[in-house]
Coordinates of C-alpha atoms in Angstrom, one line a residue:
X26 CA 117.2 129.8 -31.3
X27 CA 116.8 128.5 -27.8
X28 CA 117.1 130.9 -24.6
X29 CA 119.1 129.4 -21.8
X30 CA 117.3 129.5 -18.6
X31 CA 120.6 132.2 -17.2
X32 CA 120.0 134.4 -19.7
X33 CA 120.3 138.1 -18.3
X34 CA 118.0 140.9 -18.4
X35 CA 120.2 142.7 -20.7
X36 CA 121.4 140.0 -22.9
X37 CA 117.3 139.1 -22.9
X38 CA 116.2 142.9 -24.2
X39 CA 118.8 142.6 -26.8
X40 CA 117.6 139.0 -27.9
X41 CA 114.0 140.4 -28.0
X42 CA 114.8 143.3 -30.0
X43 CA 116.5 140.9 -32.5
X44 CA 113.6 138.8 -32.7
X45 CA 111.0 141.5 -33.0
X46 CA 111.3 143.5 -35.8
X47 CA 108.9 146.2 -34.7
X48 CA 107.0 148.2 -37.4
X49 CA 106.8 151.7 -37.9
X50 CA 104.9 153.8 -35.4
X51 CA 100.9 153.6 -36.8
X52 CA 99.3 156.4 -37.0
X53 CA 96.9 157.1 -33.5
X54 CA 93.3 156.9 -33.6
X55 CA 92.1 160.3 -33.3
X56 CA 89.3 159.8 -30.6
X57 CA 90.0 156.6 -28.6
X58 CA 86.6 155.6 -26.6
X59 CA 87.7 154.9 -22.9
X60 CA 86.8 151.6 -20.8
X61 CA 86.0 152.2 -17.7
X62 CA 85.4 150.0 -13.9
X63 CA 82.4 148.5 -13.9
X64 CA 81.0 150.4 -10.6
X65 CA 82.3 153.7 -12.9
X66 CA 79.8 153.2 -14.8
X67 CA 76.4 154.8 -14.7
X68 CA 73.8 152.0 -14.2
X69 CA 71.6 152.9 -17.8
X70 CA 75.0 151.9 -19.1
X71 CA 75.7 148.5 -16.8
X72 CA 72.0 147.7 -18.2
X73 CA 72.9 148.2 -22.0
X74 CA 76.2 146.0 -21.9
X75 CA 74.0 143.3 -20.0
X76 CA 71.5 143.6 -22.5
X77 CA 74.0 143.0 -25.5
X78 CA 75.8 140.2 -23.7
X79 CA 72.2 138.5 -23.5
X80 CA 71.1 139.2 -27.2
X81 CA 74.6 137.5 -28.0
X82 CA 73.1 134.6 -26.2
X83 CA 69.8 134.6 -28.6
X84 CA 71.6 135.2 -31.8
X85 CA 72.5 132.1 -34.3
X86 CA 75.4 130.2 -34.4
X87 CA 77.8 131.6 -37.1
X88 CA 78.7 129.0 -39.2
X89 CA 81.6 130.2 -40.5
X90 CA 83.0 128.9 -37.1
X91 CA 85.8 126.3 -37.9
X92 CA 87.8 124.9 -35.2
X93 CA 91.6 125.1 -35.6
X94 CA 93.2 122.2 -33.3
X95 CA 92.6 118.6 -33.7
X96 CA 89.9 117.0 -31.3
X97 CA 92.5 114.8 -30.5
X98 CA 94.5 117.9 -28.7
X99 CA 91.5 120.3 -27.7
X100 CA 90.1 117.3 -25.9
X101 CA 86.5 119.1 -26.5
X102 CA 82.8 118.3 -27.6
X103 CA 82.0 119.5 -31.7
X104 CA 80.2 122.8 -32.6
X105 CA 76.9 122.4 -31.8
X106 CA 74.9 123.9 -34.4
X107 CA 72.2 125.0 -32.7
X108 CA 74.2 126.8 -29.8
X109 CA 73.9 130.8 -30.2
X110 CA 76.4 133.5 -31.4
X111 CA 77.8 133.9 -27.6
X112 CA 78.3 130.2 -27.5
X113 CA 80.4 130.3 -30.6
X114 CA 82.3 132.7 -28.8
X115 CA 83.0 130.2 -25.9
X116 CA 84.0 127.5 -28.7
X117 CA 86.4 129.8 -30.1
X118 CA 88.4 129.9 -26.4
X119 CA 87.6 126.0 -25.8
X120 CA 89.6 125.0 -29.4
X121 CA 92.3 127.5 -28.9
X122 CA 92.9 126.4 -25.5
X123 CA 96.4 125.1 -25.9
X124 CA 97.6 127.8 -28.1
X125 CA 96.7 131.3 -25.9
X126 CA 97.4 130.3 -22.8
X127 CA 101.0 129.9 -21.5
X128 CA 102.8 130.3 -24.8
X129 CA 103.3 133.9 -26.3
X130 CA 99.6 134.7 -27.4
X131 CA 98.3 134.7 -24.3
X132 CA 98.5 138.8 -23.7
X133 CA 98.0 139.8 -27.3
X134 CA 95.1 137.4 -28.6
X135 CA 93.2 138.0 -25.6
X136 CA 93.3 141.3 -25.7
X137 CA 92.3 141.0 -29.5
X138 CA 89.3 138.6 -28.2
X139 CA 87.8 141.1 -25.6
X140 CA 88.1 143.6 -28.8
X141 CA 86.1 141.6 -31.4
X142 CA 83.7 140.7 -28.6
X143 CA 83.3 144.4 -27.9
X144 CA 82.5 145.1 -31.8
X145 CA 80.3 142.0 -31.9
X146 CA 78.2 143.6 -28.8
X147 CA 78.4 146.7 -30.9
X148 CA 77.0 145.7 -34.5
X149 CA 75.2 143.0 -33.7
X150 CA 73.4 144.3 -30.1
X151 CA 73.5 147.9 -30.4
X152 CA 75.7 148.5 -27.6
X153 CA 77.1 152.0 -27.5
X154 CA 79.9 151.4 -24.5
X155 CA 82.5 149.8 -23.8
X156 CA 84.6 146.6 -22.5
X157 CA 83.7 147.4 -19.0
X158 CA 87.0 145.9 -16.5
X159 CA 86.2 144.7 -13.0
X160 CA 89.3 145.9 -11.2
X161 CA 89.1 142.7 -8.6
X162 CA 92.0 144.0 -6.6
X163 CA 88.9 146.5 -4.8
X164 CA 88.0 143.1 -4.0
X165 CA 90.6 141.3 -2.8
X166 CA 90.4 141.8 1.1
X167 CA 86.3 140.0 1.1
X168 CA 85.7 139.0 -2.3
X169 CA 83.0 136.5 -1.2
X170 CA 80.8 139.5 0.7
X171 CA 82.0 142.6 -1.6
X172 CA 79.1 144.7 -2.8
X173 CA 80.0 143.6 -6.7
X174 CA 77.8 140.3 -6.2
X175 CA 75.3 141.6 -4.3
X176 CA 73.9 143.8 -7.1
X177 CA 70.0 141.2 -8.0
X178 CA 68.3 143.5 -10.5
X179 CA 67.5 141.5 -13.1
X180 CA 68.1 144.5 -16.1
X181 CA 71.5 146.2 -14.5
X182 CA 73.1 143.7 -11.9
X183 CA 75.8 140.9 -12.2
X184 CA 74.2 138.5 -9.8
X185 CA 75.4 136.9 -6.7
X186 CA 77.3 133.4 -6.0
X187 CA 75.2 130.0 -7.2
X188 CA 73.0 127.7 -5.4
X189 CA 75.1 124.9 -3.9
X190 CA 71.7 123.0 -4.0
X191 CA 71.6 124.0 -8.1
X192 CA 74.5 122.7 -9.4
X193 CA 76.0 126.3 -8.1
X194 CA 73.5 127.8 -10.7
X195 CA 73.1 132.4 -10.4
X196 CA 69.5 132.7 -8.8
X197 CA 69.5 136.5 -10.0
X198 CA 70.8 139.4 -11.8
X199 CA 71.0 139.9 -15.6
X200 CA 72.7 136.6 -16.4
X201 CA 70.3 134.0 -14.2
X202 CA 68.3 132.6 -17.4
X203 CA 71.5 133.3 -20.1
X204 CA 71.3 129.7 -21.9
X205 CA 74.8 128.2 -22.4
X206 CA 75.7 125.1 -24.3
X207 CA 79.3 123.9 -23.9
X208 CA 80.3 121.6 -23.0
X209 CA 76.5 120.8 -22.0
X210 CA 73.3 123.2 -21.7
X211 CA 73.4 124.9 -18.5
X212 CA 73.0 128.4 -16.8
X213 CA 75.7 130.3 -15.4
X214 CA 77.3 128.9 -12.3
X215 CA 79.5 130.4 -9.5
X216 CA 81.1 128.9 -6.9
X217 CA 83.5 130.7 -4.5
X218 CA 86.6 129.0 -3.7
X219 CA 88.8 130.6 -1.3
X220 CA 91.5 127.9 -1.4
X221 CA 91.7 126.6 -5.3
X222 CA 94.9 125.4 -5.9
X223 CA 95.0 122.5 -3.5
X224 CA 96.8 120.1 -5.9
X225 CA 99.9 118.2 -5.3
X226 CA 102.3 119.9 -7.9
X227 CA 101.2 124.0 -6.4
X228 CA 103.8 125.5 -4.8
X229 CA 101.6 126.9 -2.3
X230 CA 98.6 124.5 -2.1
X231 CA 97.0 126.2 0.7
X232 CA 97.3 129.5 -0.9
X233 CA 94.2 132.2 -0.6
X234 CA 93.7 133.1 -4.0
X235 CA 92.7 136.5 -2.8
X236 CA 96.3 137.2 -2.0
X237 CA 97.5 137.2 -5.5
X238 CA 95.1 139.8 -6.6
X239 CA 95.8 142.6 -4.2
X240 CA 96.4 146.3 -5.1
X241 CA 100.0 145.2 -4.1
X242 CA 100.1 142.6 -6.3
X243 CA 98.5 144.7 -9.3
X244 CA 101.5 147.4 -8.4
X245 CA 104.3 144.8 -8.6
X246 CA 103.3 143.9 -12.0
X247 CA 102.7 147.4 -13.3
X248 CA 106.2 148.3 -11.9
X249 CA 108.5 145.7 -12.3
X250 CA 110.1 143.5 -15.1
X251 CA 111.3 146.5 -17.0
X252 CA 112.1 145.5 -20.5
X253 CA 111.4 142.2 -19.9
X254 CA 107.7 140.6 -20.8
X255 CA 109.0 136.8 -20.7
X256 CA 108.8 137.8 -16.8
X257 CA 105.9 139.9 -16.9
X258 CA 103.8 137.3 -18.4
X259 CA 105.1 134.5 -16.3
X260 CA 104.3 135.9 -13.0
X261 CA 101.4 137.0 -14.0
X262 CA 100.5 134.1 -15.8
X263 CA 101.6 131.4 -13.4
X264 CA 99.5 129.2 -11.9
X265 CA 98.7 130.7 -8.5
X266 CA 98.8 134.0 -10.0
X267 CA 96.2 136.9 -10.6
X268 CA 95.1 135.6 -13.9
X269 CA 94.4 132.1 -12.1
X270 CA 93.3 132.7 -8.9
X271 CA 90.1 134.8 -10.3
X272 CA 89.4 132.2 -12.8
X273 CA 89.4 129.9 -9.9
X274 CA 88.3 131.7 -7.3
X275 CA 85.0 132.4 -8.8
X276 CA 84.6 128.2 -9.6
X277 CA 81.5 127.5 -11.7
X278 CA 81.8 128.4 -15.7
X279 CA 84.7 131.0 -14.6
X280 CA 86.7 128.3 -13.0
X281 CA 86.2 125.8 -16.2
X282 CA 84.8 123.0 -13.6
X283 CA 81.9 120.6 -15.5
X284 CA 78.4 120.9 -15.2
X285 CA 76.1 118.1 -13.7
X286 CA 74.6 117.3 -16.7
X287 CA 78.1 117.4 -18.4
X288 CA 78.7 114.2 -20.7
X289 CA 80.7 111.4 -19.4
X290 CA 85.1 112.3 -19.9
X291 CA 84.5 116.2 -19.5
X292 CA 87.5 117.9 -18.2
X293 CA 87.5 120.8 -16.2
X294 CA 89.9 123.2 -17.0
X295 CA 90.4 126.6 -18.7
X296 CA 88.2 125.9 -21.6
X297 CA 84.9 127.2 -21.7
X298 CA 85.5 130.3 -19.0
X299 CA 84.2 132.1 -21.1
X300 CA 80.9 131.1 -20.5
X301 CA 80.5 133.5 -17.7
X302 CA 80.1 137.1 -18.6
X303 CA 82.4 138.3 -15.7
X304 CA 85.1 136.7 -17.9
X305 CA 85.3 139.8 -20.5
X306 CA 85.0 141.8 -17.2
X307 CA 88.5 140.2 -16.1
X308 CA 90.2 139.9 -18.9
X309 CA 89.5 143.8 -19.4
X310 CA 91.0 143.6 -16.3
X311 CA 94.1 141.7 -17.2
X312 CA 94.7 143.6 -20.4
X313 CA 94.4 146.9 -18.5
X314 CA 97.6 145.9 -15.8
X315 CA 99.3 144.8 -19.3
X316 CA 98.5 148.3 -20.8
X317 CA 99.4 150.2 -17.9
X318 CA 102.6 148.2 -17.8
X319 CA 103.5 148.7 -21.1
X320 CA 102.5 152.8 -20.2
X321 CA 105.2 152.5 -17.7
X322 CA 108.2 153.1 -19.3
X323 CA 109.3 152.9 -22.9
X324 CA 111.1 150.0 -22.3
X325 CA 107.9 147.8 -22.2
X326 CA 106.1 150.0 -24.6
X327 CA 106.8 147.7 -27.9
X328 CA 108.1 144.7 -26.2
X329 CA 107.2 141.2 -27.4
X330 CA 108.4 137.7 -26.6
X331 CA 107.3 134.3 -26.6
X332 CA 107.1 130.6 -28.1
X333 CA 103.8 129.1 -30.1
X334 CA 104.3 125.5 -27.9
X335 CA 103.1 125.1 -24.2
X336 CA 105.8 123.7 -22.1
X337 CA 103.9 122.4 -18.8
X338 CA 106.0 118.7 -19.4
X339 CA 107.6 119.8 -16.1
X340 CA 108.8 122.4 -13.7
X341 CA 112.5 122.6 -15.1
X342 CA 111.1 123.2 -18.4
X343 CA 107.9 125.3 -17.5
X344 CA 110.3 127.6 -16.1
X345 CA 112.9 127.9 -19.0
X346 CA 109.9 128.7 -21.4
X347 CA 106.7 129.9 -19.7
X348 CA 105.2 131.4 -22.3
X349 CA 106.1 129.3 -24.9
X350 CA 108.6 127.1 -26.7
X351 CA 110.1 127.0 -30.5
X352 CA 109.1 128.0 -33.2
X353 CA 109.3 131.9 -31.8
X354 CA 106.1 133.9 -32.3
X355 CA 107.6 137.3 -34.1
X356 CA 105.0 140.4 -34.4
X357 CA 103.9 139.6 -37.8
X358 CA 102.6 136.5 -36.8
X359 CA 99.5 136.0 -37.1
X360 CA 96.6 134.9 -34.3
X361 CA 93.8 132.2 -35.0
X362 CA 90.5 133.4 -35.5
X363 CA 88.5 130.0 -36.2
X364 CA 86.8 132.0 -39.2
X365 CA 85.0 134.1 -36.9
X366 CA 87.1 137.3 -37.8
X367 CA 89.6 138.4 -39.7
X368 CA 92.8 137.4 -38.3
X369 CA 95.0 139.9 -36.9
X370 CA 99.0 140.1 -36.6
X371 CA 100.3 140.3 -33.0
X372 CA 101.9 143.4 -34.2
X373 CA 98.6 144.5 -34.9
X374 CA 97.7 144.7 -31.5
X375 CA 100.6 145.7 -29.5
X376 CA 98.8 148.8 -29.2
X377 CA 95.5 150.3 -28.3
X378 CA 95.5 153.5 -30.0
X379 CA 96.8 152.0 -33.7
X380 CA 95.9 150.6 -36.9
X381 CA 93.5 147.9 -35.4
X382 CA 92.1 149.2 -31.8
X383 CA 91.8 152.4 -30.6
X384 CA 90.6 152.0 -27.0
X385 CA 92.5 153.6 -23.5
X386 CA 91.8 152.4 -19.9
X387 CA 90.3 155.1 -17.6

């Protein structure tokens, strides 16, 4: 069934509720654990999840790793074998590229992502926290001189912007030696961009990115689009908006942007983001304004909607479908795991405190 573009708000809840058929309340964990702002945290506990994130980096590759999408679509490099249990983490996002972002997965598998990644932290690292968010809307007025990238310590701080004369390489903090392989071995890089989405087809090309990530911004998404997620996740999603504009704002491995040594054809993009450790940081973030939006009112509470095909052919049709075309994603439907995990339904995660995840956002 195909939604027109006119469709109203009304007419859309109803649709949505026909094509969701939501399950039965699951039973709430008893004693969800809490994830809290990074500078919330005490710093033993900022040291730990570094820690963790590092011994990632220095386990094996998992070989049960198994790319889902076709070379010929991912447009990415094979799994290198002797990359590290982190890395496969980063190949996961790289070969799933096309099918969580801007179709209906986007919200649900990356919220299930940041979870996995939490438990791998857990029993494979010892970490006894949690996802830590970074709330970058504290940021937004001076994100290139705020305090979060000035922390150095090399056992509890994030590390400040990259060496321009380094191929934009971290010179400190916990992360400045963490050995990444896709799409080619490098460090983590950062470059600020204030001004990222200079490209013909914006809408705003000379847009600050730091005005899509104000409190004001974070508000308007918590409080608006009642009952209606197709909206939610488009504004949110779009390309100049939050989720965007930190992924390129902070350039380097977060913006997707190739390495030096990066072999010939590499295109930048949203593939391997994930190679910087600030990305489970924001997409913390990005689940928690989805959480506290769907805490808003019951309307959002259960609501699902979306399509398992990107639609970027062109505006017109971007627009009618931004997260997704035909065949509908439904909440049994089921998210790729690449053989990494045990895939979960979409229903399955719909909600913090049930059957699968039992997390809340301080």
């Amino acid at each position: 069934m195909l939604l027109p573009a006119s469709l109203t708000t009304s007419a859309y809840a109803i649709v949505v509720a026909a094509l969701c058929v939501i399950r039965s309340a699951a039973t709430p964990c008893v004693e969800p654990s809490v994830r809290r702002e990074w500078r919330a945290m005490p710093v033993e506990e900022r040291a730990d999840w570094i820690r963790a994130v590092n011994c990632l980096a220095n386990l094996p590759h998992n070989p049960a790793l198994t790319p889902t999408v076709a070379p010929s679509f991912s447009q990415i490099p094979a799994v290198n074998a002797s990359g590290s249990y982190y890395d496969d983490f980063v190949y996961m996002h790289m070969d799933l590229n096309i099918l969580i972002h801007s179709t209906g997965l986007f919200l649900p598998w990356h919220r299930w992502y940041v979870s996995v990644y939490e438990t791998a932290l857990k029993e494979k690292c010892g970490y006894t926290g949690t996802s830590p968010y970074w709330n970058w809307s504290k940021d937004s007025s001076d994100v290139f001189s705020s305090d979060f990238f000035k922390d150095a310590d090399p056992v509890s701080g994030l590390g400040g912007w990259g060496d321009p004369n380094t191929d934009f390489r971290v010179p400190d903090g916990g992360f400045h030696a963490m050995p990444l392989s896709y799409p080619s071995p490098h460090t983590v890089r950062r470059n600020f961009t204030a001004q990222p989405f200079n490209t013909p087809t914006a809408p705003e090309p000379l847009k600050y990115a730091n005005t899509s990530i104000t409190p004001a911004e974070v508000s308007k998404l918590v409080n608006g689009w009642v009952g209606d997620y197709r909206g939610f996740q488009q504004y949110f999603e779009q390309f100049e908006g939050a989720h965007s504009a930190v992924h390129l704002m902070m350039g380097g491995d977060l913006g997707g942007t190739c390495p030096d040594n990066a072999p010939p054809g590499c295109t930048p993009g949203p593939t391997w983001s994930a190679n910087e450790p600030l990305f489970w940081m924001h997409h913390a973030m990005v689940d928690k304004v989805w959480f506290d939006w769907q805490h808003k009112t019951p309307a959002n509470t259960h609501i699902f909607f979306g399509g398992s095909v990107q639609a970027l052919e062109n505006t017109t049709i971007n627009n009618e479908y931004p997260n997704g075309l035909p065949p509908w994603l439904h909440l049994n439907s089921t998210m790729p795991a690449d053989g990494m995990f045990p895939p979960a339904r979409i229903g399955d995660v719909l909600s913090t405190t049930g059957d699968l995840l039992c997390y809340v956002y301080e």
